C-alpha atoms as a printed R data frame, in Angstrom:
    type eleno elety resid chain resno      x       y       z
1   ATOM     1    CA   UNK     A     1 57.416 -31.433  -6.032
2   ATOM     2    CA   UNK     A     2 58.727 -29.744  -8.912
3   ATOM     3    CA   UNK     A     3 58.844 -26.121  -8.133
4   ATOM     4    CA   UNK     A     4 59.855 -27.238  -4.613
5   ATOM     5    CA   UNK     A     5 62.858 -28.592  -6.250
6   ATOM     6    CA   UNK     A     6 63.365 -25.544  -7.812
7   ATOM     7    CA   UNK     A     7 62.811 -22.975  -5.309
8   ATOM     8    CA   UNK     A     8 66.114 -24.649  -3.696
9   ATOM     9    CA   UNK     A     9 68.105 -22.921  -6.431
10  ATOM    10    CA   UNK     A    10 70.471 -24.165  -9.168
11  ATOM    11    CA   UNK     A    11 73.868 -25.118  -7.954
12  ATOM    12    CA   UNK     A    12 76.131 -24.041 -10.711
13  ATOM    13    CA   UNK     A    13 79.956 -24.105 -11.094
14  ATOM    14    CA   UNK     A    14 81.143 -20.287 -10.066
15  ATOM    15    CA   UNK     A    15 84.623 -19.963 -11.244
16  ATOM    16    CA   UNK     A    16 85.264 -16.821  -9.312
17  ATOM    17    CA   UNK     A    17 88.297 -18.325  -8.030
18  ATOM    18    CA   UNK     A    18 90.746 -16.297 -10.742
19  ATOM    19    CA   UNK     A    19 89.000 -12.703  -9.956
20  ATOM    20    CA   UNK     A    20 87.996 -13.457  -6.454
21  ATOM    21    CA   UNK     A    21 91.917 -13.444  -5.817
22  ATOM    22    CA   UNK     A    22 92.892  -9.948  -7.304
23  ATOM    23    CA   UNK     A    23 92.099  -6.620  -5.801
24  ATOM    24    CA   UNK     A    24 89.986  -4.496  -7.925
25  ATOM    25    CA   UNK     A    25 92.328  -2.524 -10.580
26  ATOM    26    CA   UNK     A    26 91.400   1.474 -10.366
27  ATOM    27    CA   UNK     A    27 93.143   2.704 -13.900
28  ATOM    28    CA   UNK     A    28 92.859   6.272 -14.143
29  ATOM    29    CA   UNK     A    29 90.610   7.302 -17.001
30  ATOM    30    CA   UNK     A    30 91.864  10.444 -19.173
31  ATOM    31    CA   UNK     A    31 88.315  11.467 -19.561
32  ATOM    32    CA   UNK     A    32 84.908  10.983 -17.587
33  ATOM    33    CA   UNK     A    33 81.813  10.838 -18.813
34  ATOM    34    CA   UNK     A    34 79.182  11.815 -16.045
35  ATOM    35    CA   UNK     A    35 75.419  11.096 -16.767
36  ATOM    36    CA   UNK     A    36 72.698  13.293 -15.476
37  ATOM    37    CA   UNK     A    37 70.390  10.778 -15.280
38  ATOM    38    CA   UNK     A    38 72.230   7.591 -13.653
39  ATOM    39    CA   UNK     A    39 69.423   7.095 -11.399
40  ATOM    40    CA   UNK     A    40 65.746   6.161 -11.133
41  ATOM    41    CA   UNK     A    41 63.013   9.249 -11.211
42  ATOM    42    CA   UNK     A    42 63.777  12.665 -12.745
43  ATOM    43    CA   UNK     A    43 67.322  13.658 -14.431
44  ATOM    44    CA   UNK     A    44 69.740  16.265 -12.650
45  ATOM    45    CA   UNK     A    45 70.280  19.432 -14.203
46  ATOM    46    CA   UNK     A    46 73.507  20.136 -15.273
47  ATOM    47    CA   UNK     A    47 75.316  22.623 -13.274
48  ATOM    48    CA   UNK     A    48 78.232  23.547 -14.543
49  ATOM    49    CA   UNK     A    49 79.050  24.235 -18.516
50  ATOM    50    CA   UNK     A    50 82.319  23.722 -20.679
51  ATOM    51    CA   UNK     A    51 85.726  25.582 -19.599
52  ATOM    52    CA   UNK     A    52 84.763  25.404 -16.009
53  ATOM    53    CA   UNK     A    53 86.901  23.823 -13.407
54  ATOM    54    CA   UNK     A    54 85.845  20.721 -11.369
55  ATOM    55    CA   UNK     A    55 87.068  18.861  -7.657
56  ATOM    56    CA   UNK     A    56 86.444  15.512  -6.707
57  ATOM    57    CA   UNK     A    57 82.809  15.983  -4.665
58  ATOM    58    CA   UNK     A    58 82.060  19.584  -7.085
59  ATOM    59    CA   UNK     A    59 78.133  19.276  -7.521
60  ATOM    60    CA   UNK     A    60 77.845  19.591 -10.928
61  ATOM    61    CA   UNK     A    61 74.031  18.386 -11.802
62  ATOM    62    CA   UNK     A    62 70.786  19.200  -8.978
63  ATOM    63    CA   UNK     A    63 68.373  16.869  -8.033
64  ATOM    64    CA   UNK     A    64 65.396  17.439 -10.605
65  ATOM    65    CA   UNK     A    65 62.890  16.510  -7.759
66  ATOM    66    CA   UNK     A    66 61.740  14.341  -4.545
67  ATOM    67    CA   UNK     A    67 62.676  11.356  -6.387
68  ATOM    68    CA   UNK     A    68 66.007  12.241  -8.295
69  ATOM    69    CA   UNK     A    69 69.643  12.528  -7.046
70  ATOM    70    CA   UNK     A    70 72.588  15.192  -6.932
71  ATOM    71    CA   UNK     A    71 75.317  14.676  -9.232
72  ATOM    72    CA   UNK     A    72 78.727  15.250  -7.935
73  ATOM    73    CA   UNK     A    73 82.134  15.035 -10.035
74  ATOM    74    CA   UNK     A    74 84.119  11.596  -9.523
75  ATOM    75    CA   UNK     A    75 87.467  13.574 -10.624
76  ATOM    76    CA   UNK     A    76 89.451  17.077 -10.402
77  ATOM    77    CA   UNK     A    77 89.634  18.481 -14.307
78  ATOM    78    CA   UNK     A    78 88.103  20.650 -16.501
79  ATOM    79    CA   UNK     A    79 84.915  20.410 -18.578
80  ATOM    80    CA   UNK     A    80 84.891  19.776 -21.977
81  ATOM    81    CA   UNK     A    81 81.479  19.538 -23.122
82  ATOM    82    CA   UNK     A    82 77.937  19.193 -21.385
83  ATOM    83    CA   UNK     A    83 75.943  17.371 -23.835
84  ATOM    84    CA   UNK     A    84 73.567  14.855 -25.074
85  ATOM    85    CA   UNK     A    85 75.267  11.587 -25.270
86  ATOM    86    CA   UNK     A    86 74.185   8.172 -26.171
87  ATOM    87    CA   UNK     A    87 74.633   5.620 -23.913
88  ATOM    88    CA   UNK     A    88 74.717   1.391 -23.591
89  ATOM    89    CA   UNK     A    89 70.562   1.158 -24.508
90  ATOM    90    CA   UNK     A    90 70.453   3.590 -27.221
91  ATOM    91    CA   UNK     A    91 68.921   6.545 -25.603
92  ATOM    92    CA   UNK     A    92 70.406  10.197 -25.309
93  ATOM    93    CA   UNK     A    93 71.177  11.217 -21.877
94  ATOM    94    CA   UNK     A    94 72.523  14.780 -21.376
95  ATOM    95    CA   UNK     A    95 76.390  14.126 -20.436
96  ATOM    96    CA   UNK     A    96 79.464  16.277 -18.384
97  ATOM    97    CA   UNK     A    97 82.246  15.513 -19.985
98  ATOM    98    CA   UNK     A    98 85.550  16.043 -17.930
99  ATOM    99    CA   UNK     A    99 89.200  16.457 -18.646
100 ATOM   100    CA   UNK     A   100 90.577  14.342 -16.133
101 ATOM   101    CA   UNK     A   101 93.743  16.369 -14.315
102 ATOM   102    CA   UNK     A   102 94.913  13.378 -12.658
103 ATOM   103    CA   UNK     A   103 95.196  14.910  -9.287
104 ATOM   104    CA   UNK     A   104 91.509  14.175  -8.048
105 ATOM   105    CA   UNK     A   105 91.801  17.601  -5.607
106 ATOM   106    CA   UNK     A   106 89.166  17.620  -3.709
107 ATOM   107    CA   UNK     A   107 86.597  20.205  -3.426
108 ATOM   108    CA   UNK     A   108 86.287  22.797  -0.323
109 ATOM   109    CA   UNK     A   109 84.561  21.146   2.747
110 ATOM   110    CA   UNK     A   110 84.433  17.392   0.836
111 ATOM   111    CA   UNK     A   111 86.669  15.409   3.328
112 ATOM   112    CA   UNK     A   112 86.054  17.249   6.560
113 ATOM   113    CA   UNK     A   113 85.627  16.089   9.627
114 ATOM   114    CA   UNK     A   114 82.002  14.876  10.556
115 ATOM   115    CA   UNK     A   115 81.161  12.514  13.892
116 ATOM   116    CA   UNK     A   116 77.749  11.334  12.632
117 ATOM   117    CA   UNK     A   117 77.007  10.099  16.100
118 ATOM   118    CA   UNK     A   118 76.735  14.443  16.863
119 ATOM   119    CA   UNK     A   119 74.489  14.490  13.770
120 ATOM   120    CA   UNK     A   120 70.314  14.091  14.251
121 ATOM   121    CA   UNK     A   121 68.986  11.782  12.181
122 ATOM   122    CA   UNK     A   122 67.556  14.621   9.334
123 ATOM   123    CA   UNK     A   123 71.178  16.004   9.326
124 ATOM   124    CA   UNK     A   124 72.329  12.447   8.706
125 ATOM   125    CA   UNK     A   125 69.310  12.198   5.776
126 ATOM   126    CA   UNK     A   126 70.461  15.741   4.469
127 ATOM   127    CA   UNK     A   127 74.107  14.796   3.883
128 ATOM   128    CA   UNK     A   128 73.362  11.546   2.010
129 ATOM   129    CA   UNK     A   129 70.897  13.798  -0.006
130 ATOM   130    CA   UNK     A   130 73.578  16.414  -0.778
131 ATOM   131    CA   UNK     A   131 76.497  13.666  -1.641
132 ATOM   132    CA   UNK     A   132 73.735  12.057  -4.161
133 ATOM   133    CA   UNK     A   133 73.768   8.582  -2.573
134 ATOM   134    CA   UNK     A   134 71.826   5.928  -5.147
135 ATOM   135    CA   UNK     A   135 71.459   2.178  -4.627
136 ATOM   136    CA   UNK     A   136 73.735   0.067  -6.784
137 ATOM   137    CA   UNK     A   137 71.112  -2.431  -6.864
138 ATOM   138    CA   UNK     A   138 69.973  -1.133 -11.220
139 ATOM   139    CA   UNK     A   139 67.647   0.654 -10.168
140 ATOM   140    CA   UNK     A   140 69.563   3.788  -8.790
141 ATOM   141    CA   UNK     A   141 66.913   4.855  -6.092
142 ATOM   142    CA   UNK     A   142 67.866   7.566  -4.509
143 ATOM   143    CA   UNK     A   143 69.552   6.307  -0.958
144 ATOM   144    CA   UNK     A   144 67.674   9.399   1.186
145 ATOM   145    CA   UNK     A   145 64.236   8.497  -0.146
146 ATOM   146    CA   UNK     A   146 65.028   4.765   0.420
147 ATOM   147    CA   UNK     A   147 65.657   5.869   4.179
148 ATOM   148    CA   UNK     A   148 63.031   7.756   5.074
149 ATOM   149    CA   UNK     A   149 60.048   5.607   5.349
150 ATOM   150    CA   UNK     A   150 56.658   6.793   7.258
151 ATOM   151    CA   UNK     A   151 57.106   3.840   9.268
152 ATOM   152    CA   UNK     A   152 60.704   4.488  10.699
153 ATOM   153    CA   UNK     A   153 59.882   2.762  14.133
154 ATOM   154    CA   UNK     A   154 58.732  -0.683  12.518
155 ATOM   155    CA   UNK     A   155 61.969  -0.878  10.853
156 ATOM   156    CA   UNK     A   156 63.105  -4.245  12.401
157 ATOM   157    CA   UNK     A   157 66.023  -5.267   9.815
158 ATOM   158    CA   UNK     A   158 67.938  -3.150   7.591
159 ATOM   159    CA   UNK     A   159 70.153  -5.993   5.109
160 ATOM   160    CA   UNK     A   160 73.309  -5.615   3.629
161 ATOM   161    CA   UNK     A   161 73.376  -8.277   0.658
162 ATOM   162    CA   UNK     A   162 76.492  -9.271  -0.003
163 ATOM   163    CA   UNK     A   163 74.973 -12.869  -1.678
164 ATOM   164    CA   UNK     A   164 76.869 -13.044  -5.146
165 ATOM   165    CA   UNK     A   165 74.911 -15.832  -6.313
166 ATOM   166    CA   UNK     A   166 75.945 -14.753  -9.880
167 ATOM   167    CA   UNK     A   167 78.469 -17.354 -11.239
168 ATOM   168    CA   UNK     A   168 81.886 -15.441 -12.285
169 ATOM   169    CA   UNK     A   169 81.194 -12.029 -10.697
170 ATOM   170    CA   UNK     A   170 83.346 -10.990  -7.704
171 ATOM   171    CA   UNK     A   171 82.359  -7.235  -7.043
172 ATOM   172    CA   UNK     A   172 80.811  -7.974  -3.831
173 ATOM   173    CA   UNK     A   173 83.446 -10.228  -2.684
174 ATOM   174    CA   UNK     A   174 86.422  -8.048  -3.039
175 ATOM   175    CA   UNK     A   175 84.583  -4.647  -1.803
176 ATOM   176    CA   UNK     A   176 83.789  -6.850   1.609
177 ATOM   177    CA   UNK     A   177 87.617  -7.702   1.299
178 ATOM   178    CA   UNK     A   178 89.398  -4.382   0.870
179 ATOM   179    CA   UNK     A   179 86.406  -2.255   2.516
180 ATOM   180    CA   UNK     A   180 84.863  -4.000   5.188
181 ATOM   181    CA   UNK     A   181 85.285  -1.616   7.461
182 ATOM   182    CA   UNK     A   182 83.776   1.012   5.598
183 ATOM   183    CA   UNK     A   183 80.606  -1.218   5.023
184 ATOM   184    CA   UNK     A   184 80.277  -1.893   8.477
185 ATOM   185    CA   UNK     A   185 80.637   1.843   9.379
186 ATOM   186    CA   UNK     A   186 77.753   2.703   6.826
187 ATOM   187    CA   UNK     A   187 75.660   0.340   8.414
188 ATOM   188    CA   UNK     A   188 76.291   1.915  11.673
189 ATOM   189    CA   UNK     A   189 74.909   5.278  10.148
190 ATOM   190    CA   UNK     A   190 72.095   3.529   9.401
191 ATOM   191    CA   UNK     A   191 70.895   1.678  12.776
192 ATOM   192    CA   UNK     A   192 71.038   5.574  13.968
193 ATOM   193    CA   UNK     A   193 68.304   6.750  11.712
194 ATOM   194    CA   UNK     A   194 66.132   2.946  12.527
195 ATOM   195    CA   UNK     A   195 66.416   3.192  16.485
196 ATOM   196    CA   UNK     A   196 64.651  -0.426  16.529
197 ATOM   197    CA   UNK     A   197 66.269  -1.882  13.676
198 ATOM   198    CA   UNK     A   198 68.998  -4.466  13.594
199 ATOM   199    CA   UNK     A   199 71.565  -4.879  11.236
200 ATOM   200    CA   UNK     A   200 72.690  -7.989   8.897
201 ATOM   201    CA   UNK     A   201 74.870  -8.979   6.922
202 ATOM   202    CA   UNK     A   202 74.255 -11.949   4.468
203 ATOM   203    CA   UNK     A   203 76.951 -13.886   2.750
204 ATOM   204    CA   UNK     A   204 77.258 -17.133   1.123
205 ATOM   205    CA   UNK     A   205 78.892 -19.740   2.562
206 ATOM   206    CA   UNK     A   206 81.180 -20.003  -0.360
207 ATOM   207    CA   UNK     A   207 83.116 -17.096   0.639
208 ATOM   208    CA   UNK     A   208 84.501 -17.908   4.193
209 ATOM   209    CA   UNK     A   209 86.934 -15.148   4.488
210 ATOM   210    CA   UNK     A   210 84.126 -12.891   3.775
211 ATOM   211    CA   UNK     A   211 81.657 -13.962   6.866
212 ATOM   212    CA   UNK     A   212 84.937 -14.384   9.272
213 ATOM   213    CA   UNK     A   213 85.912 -10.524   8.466
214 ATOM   214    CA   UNK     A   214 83.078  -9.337   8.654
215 ATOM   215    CA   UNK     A   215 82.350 -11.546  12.408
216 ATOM   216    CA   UNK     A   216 85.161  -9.827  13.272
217 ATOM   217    CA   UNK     A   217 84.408  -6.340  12.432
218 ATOM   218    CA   UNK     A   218 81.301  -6.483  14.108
219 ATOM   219    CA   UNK     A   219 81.625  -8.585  17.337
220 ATOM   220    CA   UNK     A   220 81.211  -5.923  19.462
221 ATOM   221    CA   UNK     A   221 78.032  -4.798  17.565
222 ATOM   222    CA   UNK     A   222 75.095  -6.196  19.802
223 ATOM   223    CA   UNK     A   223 73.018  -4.349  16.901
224 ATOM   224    CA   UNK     A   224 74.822  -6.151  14.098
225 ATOM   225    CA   UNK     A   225 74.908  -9.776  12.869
226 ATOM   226    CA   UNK     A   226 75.927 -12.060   9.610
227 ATOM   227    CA   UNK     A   227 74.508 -14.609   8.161
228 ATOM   228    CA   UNK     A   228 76.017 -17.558   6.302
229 ATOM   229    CA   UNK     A   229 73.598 -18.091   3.331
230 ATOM   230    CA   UNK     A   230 73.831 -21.053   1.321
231 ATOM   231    CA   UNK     A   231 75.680 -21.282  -2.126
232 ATOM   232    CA   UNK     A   232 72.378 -21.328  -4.581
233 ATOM   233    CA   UNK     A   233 71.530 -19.447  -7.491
234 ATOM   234    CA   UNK     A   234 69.282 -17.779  -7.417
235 ATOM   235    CA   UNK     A   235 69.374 -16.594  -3.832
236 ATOM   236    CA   UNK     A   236 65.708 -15.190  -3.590
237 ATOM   237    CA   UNK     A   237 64.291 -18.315  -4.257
C-alpha cells in the first residue's frame, strides 16, 4: 500500500509563478567558452586554433566517432585560445575560447533555405548530424544516433516531454511559450523519418496556457496530439 502511495508522486508547492511569468533574458556574453566534449561518447576535435575568425554555425570541433557530435560556434568573433579548461565537476575538457564580436554573422550557407518535406529521410539524418544536434536531457546523446534505430517501422510514439515536474524550474514552460511553433515544426521533421509513428506532446496540467498553445498549433496535425499529465513529482513514477 505503501509504494502504491508513492508511485502517485509527491505533490509539492512549485513556486514557478515569479519565473514562469518572464521571458527568458538572452544577455550577450563578451566571451564563450565552447567545450569539445559537451556530449555523451567520444570528444570533438578542435578545428580551428587561436587568431582565427568564427560565424554563428562555423564548425569548429568534428565528431570524434559514431557516437560523438559536431561542434559548431554559438557566436561571430575571434578565437582566443583552444585549450584545456576545467569545468563544473573538476575535470579538464579541451576548450574554444571566443572573442565575442557582438554581431553573431552567420556563417556561409547556415540560414538557407531548406523544405525538409524535399529532403529523404538520410538527408534529413545527415543535416542534424552536421548541425551537431544532442539531447538536452544530461546525457547529450547525439540526436542522429538517437534517430536512427534498426527498428524504424515499429516506431509507434515519438514524445516530446515538456513535464516540469521540478518545483521552481521554468525552462520548459517558457521555451513552449515563446517557441511553440518551432517545437511543433521539429516534431514534424521527425514523424517524416518514423512513417508509423505518432507524435505527443505531454504537459502538466499545471500549465494551461502551455497544453491550449500547443492544441492549437497542432489541430490540424492528425499525426500529432497532447497530453494533459497530472501535476506530480516525480512524473515517471
Amino acid at each position: 500500500n505503501k509504494l502504491k502511495r508513492a508511485a502517485l508522486g509527491a505533490h509539492t508547492p512549485h513556486d514557478k509563478a515569479t519565473a514562469a511569468s518572464k521571458p527568458v533574458p538572452m544577455p550577450l556574453p563578451a566571451q564563450v567558452r565552447i567545450l569539445m566534449s559537451q556530449h555523451i561518447g567520444a570528444p570533438a576535435k578542435a578545428l580551428v586554433k587561436k587568431g582565427d575568425e568564427v560565424f554563428v554555425g562555423t564548425k569548429i570541433g568534428e565528431a570524434g566517432g559514431f557516437v560523438s557530435a559536431n561542434i559548431v560556434s554559438s557566436c561571430s568573433g575571434t578565437v582566443k585560445a583552444v585549450e584545456n579548461r576545467r569545468t563544473a565537476s573538476g575535470a579538464k575538457v579541451m576548450s574554444v575560447v571566443i572573442e565575442n564580436d557582438g554581431q553573431y554573422t552567420l556563417a556561409e550557407g547556415i540560414g538557407a533555405e531548406r523544405d525538409y518535406k524535399t529532403l529523404g529521410k538520410e538527408e534529413i539524418l545527415g543535416s542534424i548530424q552536421k548541425a551537431g544536434i544532442v539531447g538536452m536531457g544530461g546525457a547529450g546523446f547525439p540526436v542522429h544516433v538517437k534517430l536512427a534505430p534498426k527498428n524504424a517501422d515499429e516506431i509507434r510514439y515519438v514524445i516530446a516531454n515538456g513535464a516540469e515536474c521540478e518545483p521552481y524550474i521554468t525552462a520548459d514552460y517558457r521555451q513552449i511559450l515563446e517557441h511553440g511553433e518551432e517545437l511543433v515544426e521539429g516534431m514534424k521533421i521527425i514523424l517524416r523519418l518514423f512513417d508509423n509513428a505518432k507524435g505527443l506532446f505531454g504537459v502538466e496540467d499545471n500549465k494551461p496556457d502551455c497544453i491550449e498553445k500547443l492544441k492549437e498549433l497542432t489541430k490540424d496535425e492528425p499525426r500529432m496530439e497532447v497530453l494533459k499529465l497530472q501535476t506530480k513529482y516525480p512524473q515517471g513514477g
